[in-house]
Tab-separated table of C-alpha atoms and ligand atoms in Angstrom:
chain	number	residue	atom	x	y	z
A	223	MET	CA	139.325	168.166	128.162
A	224	GLN	CA	137.381	168.049	131.375
A	225	TYR	CA	139.310	168.437	134.635
A	226	ARG	CA	138.011	166.918	137.830
A	227	ARG	CA	138.974	167.090	141.463
A	228	LEU	CA	140.786	164.049	142.754
A	229	GLY	CA	138.052	163.066	145.205
A	230	ASN	CA	137.920	165.745	147.898
A	231	ALA	CA	141.460	166.959	147.169
A	232	GLY	CA	141.893	170.362	145.563
A	233	MET	CA	144.155	169.172	142.735
A	234	ARG	CA	142.477	168.766	139.359
A	235	ILE	CA	143.288	165.944	137.000
A	236	SER	CA	142.185	165.351	133.423
A	237	ALA	CA	139.180	163.010	133.204
A	238	VAL	CA	141.298	160.877	130.859
A	239	ALA	CA	144.864	160.131	131.976
A	240	LEU	CA	147.704	158.319	130.201
A	241	GLY	CA	149.441	155.392	131.888
A	242	GLY	CA	152.974	154.091	131.398
A	243	TRP	CA	152.432	150.359	131.885
A	244	ILE	CA	153.540	147.808	129.253
A	245	ASN	CA	153.627	150.287	126.334
A	246	TYR	CA	156.581	152.244	127.723
A	247	GLY	CA	160.041	151.200	128.787
A	248	GLU	CA	159.648	147.605	127.633
A	249	GLY	CA	160.623	148.078	123.993
A	250	LYS	CA	157.233	146.811	122.821
A	251	ILE	CA	156.445	149.878	120.768
A	252	ALA	CA	158.981	151.972	118.869
A	253	GLU	CA	160.609	154.824	120.761
A	254	ASP	CA	159.348	157.488	118.329
A	255	ALA	CA	155.752	156.177	118.539
A	256	ALA	CA	155.923	156.155	122.339
A	257	GLN	CA	157.226	159.717	122.460
A	258	ALA	CA	154.694	160.975	119.913
A	259	THR	CA	151.867	159.396	121.914
A	260	VAL	CA	152.887	161.082	125.178
A	261	ARG	CA	153.227	164.422	123.357
A	262	ARG	CA	149.797	164.062	121.759
A	263	ALA	CA	148.319	163.315	125.168
A	264	TYR	CA	149.722	166.545	126.578
A	265	GLU	CA	148.628	168.546	123.510
A	266	GLN	CA	145.104	167.135	123.889
A	267	GLY	CA	144.878	168.391	127.470
A	268	ILE	CA	145.820	165.253	129.406
A	269	ASN	CA	147.683	166.487	132.472
A	270	PHE	CA	147.819	163.266	134.529
A	271	PHE	CA	150.526	160.738	133.673
A	272	ASP	CA	150.485	157.566	135.752
A	273	ILE	CA	153.746	155.638	136.076
A	274	ALA	CA	155.242	153.058	138.491
A	275	ASP	CA	158.724	151.951	139.457
A	276	ILE	CA	157.942	148.398	138.343
A	277	TYR	CA	156.841	149.353	134.798
A	278	GLY	CA	159.767	148.173	132.698
A	279	LYS	CA	161.743	147.998	135.991
A	280	GLY	CA	162.287	151.779	136.014
A	281	GLU	CA	162.506	152.222	132.230
A	282	SER	CA	158.932	153.531	131.873
A	283	GLU	CA	159.641	156.277	134.425
A	284	LYS	CA	162.753	157.198	132.421
A	285	GLN	CA	161.045	157.131	129.025
A	286	MET	CA	157.974	159.098	130.050
A	287	GLY	CA	159.995	161.447	132.249
A	288	ALA	CA	162.304	162.292	129.334
A	289	VAL	CA	159.321	163.526	127.299
A	290	LEU	CA	157.486	165.213	130.163
A	291	LYS	CA	160.522	167.277	131.158
A	292	ASP	CA	159.845	169.429	128.048
A	293	TYR	CA	156.655	170.762	129.673
A	294	PRO	CA	156.310	173.177	132.612
A	295	ARG	CA	156.196	171.038	135.762
A	296	HIS	CA	153.196	172.867	137.233
A	297	THR	CA	151.101	171.830	134.199
A	298	LEU	CA	151.663	168.140	134.976
A	299	VAL	CA	150.319	165.683	137.513
A	300	ILE	CA	152.831	162.824	137.716
A	301	SER	CA	152.350	159.715	139.814
A	302	SER	CA	154.516	156.740	140.590
A	303	LYS	CA	154.050	153.646	142.714
A	304	VAL	CA	155.882	151.438	145.181
A	305	PHE	CA	155.448	147.836	146.361
A	306	TRP	CA	156.558	145.253	143.768
A	307	PRO	CA	160.088	143.822	144.104
A	308	MET	CA	162.663	145.820	142.141
A	309	SER	CA	165.416	143.256	142.818
A	310	ASP	CA	166.051	140.084	144.850
A	311	GLU	CA	167.168	142.157	147.852
A	312	VAL	CA	165.039	141.305	150.861
A	313	ASN	CA	164.085	144.935	151.552
A	314	ASP	CA	163.695	146.027	147.927
A	315	GLN	CA	159.953	145.381	147.992
A	316	GLY	CA	156.807	146.007	149.986
A	317	LEU	CA	155.529	148.990	151.939
A	318	SER	CA	158.039	149.197	154.775
A	319	ARG	CA	159.302	152.633	155.739
A	320	LYS	CA	162.723	151.590	154.432
A	321	HIS	CA	161.519	150.564	150.990
A	322	ILE	CA	159.178	153.544	150.613
A	323	PHE	CA	161.871	156.087	151.549
A	324	GLU	CA	164.487	154.505	149.275
A	325	SER	CA	162.087	153.949	146.369
A	326	VAL	CA	160.779	157.484	146.152
A	327	GLU	CA	164.320	158.829	145.685
A	328	LYS	CA	164.971	156.394	142.848
A	329	SER	CA	161.657	157.180	141.135
A	330	LEU	CA	162.260	160.933	141.352
A	331	LYS	CA	165.701	160.507	139.826
A	332	ARG	CA	164.433	158.367	136.960
A	333	ILE	CA	161.529	160.704	136.193
A	334	GLY	CA	163.678	163.809	136.608
A	335	SER	CA	161.436	165.658	139.058
A	336	ASP	CA	161.833	167.026	142.596
A	337	TYR	CA	158.439	165.699	143.677
A	338	LEU	CA	155.607	163.361	142.740
A	339	ASP	CA	152.057	164.678	142.687
A	340	ILE	CA	150.671	161.302	143.752
A	341	TYR	CA	152.497	158.284	145.205
A	342	PHE	CA	150.596	154.993	145.173
A	343	CYS	CA	151.015	151.934	147.371
A	344	HIS	CA	150.772	149.523	144.428
A	345	ARG	CA	149.231	146.659	146.462
A	346	PRO	CA	148.544	146.068	150.154
A	347	ASP	CA	151.528	144.596	152.021
A	348	PRO	CA	150.474	141.922	154.509
A	349	GLU	CA	154.026	141.946	155.994
A	350	THR	CA	153.966	145.614	157.082
A	351	PRO	CA	151.573	147.203	159.606
A	352	ILE	CA	149.349	149.707	157.804
A	353	GLU	CA	150.313	152.339	160.404
A	354	GLU	CA	153.998	152.112	159.372
A	355	THR	CA	153.015	152.772	155.743
A	356	VAL	CA	150.646	155.640	156.598
A	357	ARG	CA	153.361	157.303	158.719
A	358	ALA	CA	155.964	156.903	155.949
A	359	MET	CA	153.630	158.502	153.392
A	360	ASP	CA	152.787	161.319	155.826
A	361	ASP	CA	156.500	161.956	156.313
A	362	LEU	CA	157.076	162.133	152.546
A	363	VAL	CA	154.325	164.755	152.268
A	364	HIS	CA	156.012	166.801	155.032
A	365	GLN	CA	159.345	166.447	153.237
A	366	GLY	CA	157.775	167.763	150.004
A	367	LYS	CA	158.743	164.627	148.081
A	368	ILE	CA	155.089	163.819	147.371
A	369	LEU	CA	151.980	166.011	147.420
A	370	TYR	CA	149.308	163.342	147.819
A	371	TRP	CA	149.279	159.598	148.304
A	372	GLY	CA	146.951	156.786	147.418
A	373	THR	CA	146.451	153.046	147.283
A	374	SER	CA	146.030	150.614	144.407
A	375	GLU	CA	144.039	147.400	144.518
A	376	TRP	CA	143.613	147.650	148.273
A	377	GLY	CA	140.542	146.029	149.791
A	378	GLY	CA	137.762	148.159	151.238
A	379	GLU	CA	138.687	147.234	154.816
A	380	GLN	CA	142.343	148.128	154.264
A	381	ILE	CA	141.429	151.537	152.824
A	382	ALA	CA	139.104	152.161	155.769
A	383	GLU	CA	141.873	151.184	158.207
A	384	ALA	CA	144.409	153.512	156.569
A	385	THR	CA	142.055	156.492	156.708
A	386	ALA	CA	141.055	155.689	160.309
A	387	ILE	CA	144.729	155.602	161.382
A	388	ALA	CA	145.426	158.873	159.565
A	389	ASP	CA	142.410	160.569	161.157
A	390	LYS	CA	143.259	159.300	164.646
A	391	ARG	CA	146.931	160.326	164.456
A	392	ASN	CA	146.352	163.516	162.444
A	393	LEU	CA	148.388	162.213	159.493
A	394	TYR	CA	147.856	162.788	155.757
A	395	ALA	CA	145.283	160.225	154.596
A	396	PRO	CA	145.106	158.567	151.165
A	397	VAL	CA	143.118	160.715	148.725
A	398	THR	CA	142.790	158.198	145.904
A	399	GLU	CA	142.515	154.488	145.143
A	400	GLN	CA	143.528	152.959	141.793
A	401	PRO	CA	141.468	149.838	141.001
A	402	GLN	CA	140.737	148.005	137.781
A	403	TYR	CA	137.315	149.087	136.470
A	404	SER	CA	135.557	148.705	133.149
A	405	MET	CA	132.323	147.421	131.627
A	406	LEU	CA	133.913	143.964	131.753
A	407	TRP	CA	135.485	144.214	135.243
A	408	ARG	CA	133.157	145.952	137.662
A	409	GLU	CA	132.003	143.834	140.634
A	410	ARG	CA	134.703	144.642	143.189
A	411	VAL	CA	134.610	148.389	142.585
A	412	GLU	CA	130.840	148.657	142.699
A	413	GLY	CA	130.314	146.139	145.509
A	414	GLU	CA	133.286	146.695	147.831
A	415	ILE	CA	135.368	149.755	146.990
A	416	LEU	CA	132.964	152.613	146.186
A	417	PRO	CA	130.929	152.122	149.399
A	418	ILE	CA	134.174	152.783	151.324
A	419	THR	CA	135.826	155.441	149.136
A	420	GLN	CA	132.851	157.636	148.226
A	421	PRO	CA	131.779	158.659	151.732
A	422	ARG	CA	135.437	159.363	152.585
A	423	GLY	CA	135.984	161.607	149.552
A	424	ILE	CA	138.598	159.248	148.094
A	425	GLY	CA	138.586	159.563	144.294
A	426	LEU	CA	139.014	156.494	142.099
A	427	VAL	CA	141.440	156.689	139.175
A	428	VAL	CA	140.603	153.518	137.336
A	429	TRP	CA	142.926	151.322	135.270
A	430	SER	CA	142.344	149.295	132.100
A	431	PRO	CA	139.025	151.102	131.466
A	432	LEU	CA	139.065	149.686	127.913
A	433	ALA	CA	139.752	146.145	129.192
A	434	GLN	CA	143.170	146.457	127.531
A	435	GLY	CA	141.570	147.345	124.190
A	436	MET	CA	138.841	144.666	124.170
A	437	LEU	CA	136.086	147.273	124.518
A	438	THR	CA	137.236	149.285	121.487
A	439	GLY	CA	135.899	146.616	119.120
A	440	LYS	CA	139.336	146.035	117.583
A	441	TYR	CA	138.975	142.289	118.279
A	442	ASP	CA	135.507	141.915	116.672
A	443	ASP	CA	136.886	139.942	113.754
A	444	GLY	CA	139.933	138.265	115.256
A	445	LEU	CA	143.381	139.255	116.384
A	446	PRO	CA	145.061	142.195	114.608
A	447	GLU	CA	148.798	141.601	114.336
A	448	ASP	CA	149.793	144.949	115.830
A	449	SER	CA	147.741	144.753	119.033
A	450	ARG	CA	148.070	144.169	122.786
A	451	PHE	CA	146.447	140.740	122.666
A	452	ALA	CA	148.739	139.598	119.856
A	453	ARG	CA	151.724	140.575	122.009
A	454	GLU	CA	150.360	139.480	125.405
A	455	GLY	CA	148.764	136.032	125.296
A	456	TRP	CA	147.697	136.225	128.965
A	457	ALA	CA	145.677	139.408	128.309
A	458	LYS	CA	143.944	137.789	125.343
A	459	GLU	CA	143.021	134.818	127.571
A	460	ARG	CA	141.619	137.132	130.224
A	461	TYR	CA	139.322	139.246	128.041
A	462	MET	CA	138.853	137.772	124.575
A	463	THR	CA	136.174	135.255	125.468
A	464	GLU	CA	133.204	134.422	123.290
A	465	ALA	CA	130.814	136.096	125.736
A	466	ASN	CA	132.861	139.304	125.851
A	467	THR	CA	133.223	139.414	122.069
A	468	ALA	CA	129.446	139.132	121.711
A	469	LYS	CA	128.871	141.933	124.239
A	470	VAL	CA	131.365	144.261	122.592
A	471	ARG	CA	129.775	143.671	119.184
A	472	ALA	CA	126.344	144.396	120.675
A	473	LEU	CA	127.618	147.741	121.997
A	474	LYS	CA	128.337	148.971	118.453
A	475	PRO	CA	124.793	150.066	117.539
A	476	ILE	CA	124.544	151.969	120.852
A	477	ALA	CA	127.781	153.822	120.115
A	478	ASP	CA	126.787	154.395	116.468
A	479	GLU	CA	123.499	155.958	117.549
A	480	LEU	CA	125.480	158.501	119.600
A	481	GLY	CA	127.970	159.117	116.797
A	482	ALA	CA	130.664	157.807	119.157
A	483	THR	CA	133.268	155.076	118.988
A	484	ARG	CA	133.071	152.117	121.327
A	485	ALA	CA	136.251	153.308	123.064
A	486	GLN	CA	134.502	156.594	123.851
A	487	LEU	CA	131.369	154.776	125.020
A	488	ALA	CA	133.388	152.516	127.348
A	489	LEU	CA	135.328	155.417	128.862
A	490	ALA	CA	132.248	157.638	129.261
A	491	TRP	CA	130.576	154.714	131.049
A	492	THR	CA	133.359	154.580	133.667
A	493	LEU	CA	133.444	158.378	134.006
A	494	ARG	CA	129.696	158.623	134.643
A	495	GLN	CA	130.109	156.603	137.841
A	496	LYS	CA	130.004	158.902	140.865
A	497	GLY	CA	133.205	158.480	142.838
A	498	VAL	CA	135.369	157.941	139.737
A	499	SER	CA	137.739	160.866	139.164
A	500	CYS	CA	139.439	159.667	136.012
A	501	ALA	CA	140.036	156.819	133.571
A	502	ILE	CA	143.701	155.906	133.024
A	503	ILE	CA	144.101	154.685	129.474
A	504	GLY	CA	147.018	153.126	127.661
A	505	ALA	CA	147.816	154.086	124.073
A	506	THR	CA	150.338	152.947	121.483
A	507	LYS	CA	149.524	155.550	118.816
A	508	PRO	CA	148.629	159.259	118.819
A	509	GLY	CA	145.348	158.451	117.018
A	510	GLN	CA	144.189	156.379	119.994
A	511	ILE	CA	144.671	159.426	122.216
A	512	ASP	CA	142.508	161.531	119.860
A	513	ASP	CA	139.788	158.881	119.956
A	514	ASN	CA	139.866	158.414	123.721
A	515	VAL	CA	140.038	162.030	124.933
A	516	ALA	CA	136.705	162.775	123.229
A	517	ALA	CA	135.060	160.499	125.809
A	518	ALA	CA	135.363	163.240	128.417
A	519	ASP	CA	132.672	165.225	126.564
A	520	LEU	CA	130.323	162.308	125.938
A	521	VAL	CA	127.353	162.390	128.299
A	522	LEU	CA	125.338	159.187	128.528
A	523	GLY	CA	121.606	159.557	129.137
A	524	ASP	CA	119.709	157.172	131.414
A	525	ASP	CA	118.225	155.357	128.414
A	526	VAL	CA	121.694	154.776	126.961
A	527	VAL	CA	123.045	153.495	130.289
A	528	ALA	CA	120.054	151.157	130.553
A	529	ALA	CA	120.687	149.834	127.033
A	530	ILE	CA	124.356	149.239	127.920
A	531	GLU	CA	123.346	147.403	131.091
A	532	ARG	CA	121.111	145.086	129.078
A	533	VAL	CA	124.022	144.233	126.792
A	534	LEU	CA	126.402	143.657	129.703
A	535	ALA	CA	123.855	141.385	131.361
A	536	GLY	CA	123.744	139.373	128.126
A	537	LYS	CA	120.065	140.165	127.509
B	81	NAP	N1	147.570	149.969	139.508
B	81	NAP	C1	147.692	148.865	138.815
B	81	NAP	O1	147.877	147.780	139.352
B	81	NAP	C2	147.617	148.958	137.321
B	81	NAP	C3	147.589	147.785	136.523
B	81	NAP	C4	147.512	147.933	135.137
B	81	NAP	C5	147.440	149.197	134.582
B	81	NAP	N2	147.509	150.310	135.387
B	81	NAP	C6	147.497	151.681	134.825
B	81	NAP	O2	146.468	151.820	133.868
B	81	NAP	C7	147.031	152.239	132.630
B	81	NAP	C8	146.197	151.792	131.489
B	81	NAP	O3	146.128	150.366	131.431
B	81	NAP	P1	145.831	149.673	130.038
B	81	NAP	O4	146.913	150.021	129.083
B	81	NAP	O5	145.536	148.255	130.283
B	81	NAP	O6	144.477	150.457	129.640
B	81	NAP	P2	143.368	150.319	128.513
B	81	NAP	O7	143.061	151.733	128.136
B	81	NAP	O8	142.250	149.465	128.997
B	81	NAP	O9	144.062	149.557	127.276
B	81	NAP	C9	145.003	150.245	126.511
B	81	NAP	C10	145.315	149.532	125.212
B	81	NAP	O10	144.166	149.408	124.385
B	81	NAP	C11	144.486	149.766	123.042
B	81	NAP	N3	143.754	151.004	122.718
B	81	NAP	C12	143.624	152.109	123.496
B	81	NAP	N4	142.836	153.027	122.904
B	81	NAP	C13	142.435	152.491	121.741
B	81	NAP	C14	141.593	152.954	120.703
B	81	NAP	N5	141.006	154.150	120.785
B	81	NAP	N6	141.386	152.141	119.632
B	81	NAP	C15	141.959	150.920	119.557
B	81	NAP	N7	142.790	150.425	120.517
B	81	NAP	C16	143.022	151.205	121.618
B	81	NAP	C17	145.985	149.966	122.982
B	81	NAP	O11	146.661	148.715	122.770
B	81	NAP	P3	147.229	148.197	121.369
B	81	NAP	O12	147.314	149.352	120.414
B	81	NAP	O13	148.554	147.637	121.737
B	81	NAP	O14	146.268	147.125	120.930
B	81	NAP	C18	146.284	150.384	124.416
B	81	NAP	O15	147.600	150.198	124.826
B	81	NAP	C19	148.445	151.684	132.685
B	81	NAP	O16	149.330	152.302	131.790
B	81	NAP	C20	148.805	151.979	134.121
B	81	NAP	O17	149.129	153.351	134.275
B	81	NAP	C21	147.581	150.191	136.735
């Protein structure tokens, strides 16, 4: 496994991380398969596990935390997130100081840890001044509840405003942003986010780098029964278009030439982007972990990247 700095921060995270969305805490995959997959990730050198309060409404934090507690805490980088409503209570949502302070305690309890390595603001909150959120995160760092904080799916201007406030007031600034980024979902990151995050040393930890499995080629010949798109109709609608299917098929000879799988090719493509610190994958089986971690060692030459670009442009 390759370990990379989280932007300019000193902490190192595995180039491939495992996320706890949808596959954990929602009863969609069997408990023993979920546990075995998290264990395989750790055994394969993944140290970064990305969770959120909203995943399975707290159940993902519990399920992943129960496995991770078997490993020495200093060998793990655990994140959680705050923003989405956890109940109908008026203050049980958003990025107010009140919700942030109350949420972190609940996440820590569910995960079974004294601190989070990274705490993400899961979306921007138009109802709370950014300064209130930056101050709350800074306070949590001083309290030792979190070591670093970041944003997720914030706009470039919002990230710039948060860092400007932190710099002006001498507060801890966000060190990472978590956007969606893959061969099939790239415009916002490349056009809006990287120009803001890269010069500020903010590292991107990107989600759905396999376009929820689309880029692995598993949907080349239809819909396998035991797959994300068979379970989640909305995800199938989003990615499994005719154009995308054609592109993914056309990537096969490029991967074959390298002796790689298409999952590895897709992950290596995100990891080659300067400013990207890691790719956060999902996995339902230990074998998917084995396949995906190998991407960290796959270096794509300029000719390969150019060939990929031609495919993605539909040429
Ligand atoms: N910040 C945010 O707003 C946000 C939003 C979404 C996700 N995330 C984070 O990103 C993480 C990853 O998201 P994701 O699960 O959509 O990522 P992904 O890596 O793009 O897709 C993962 C899915 O693809 C399939 N798969 C993975 N590796 C495979 C392989 N080698 N061969 C065949 N199939 C494979 C598996 O599904 P099946 O086996 O079920 O087909 C797996 O669950 C989440 O867990 C979460 O931590 C963050």
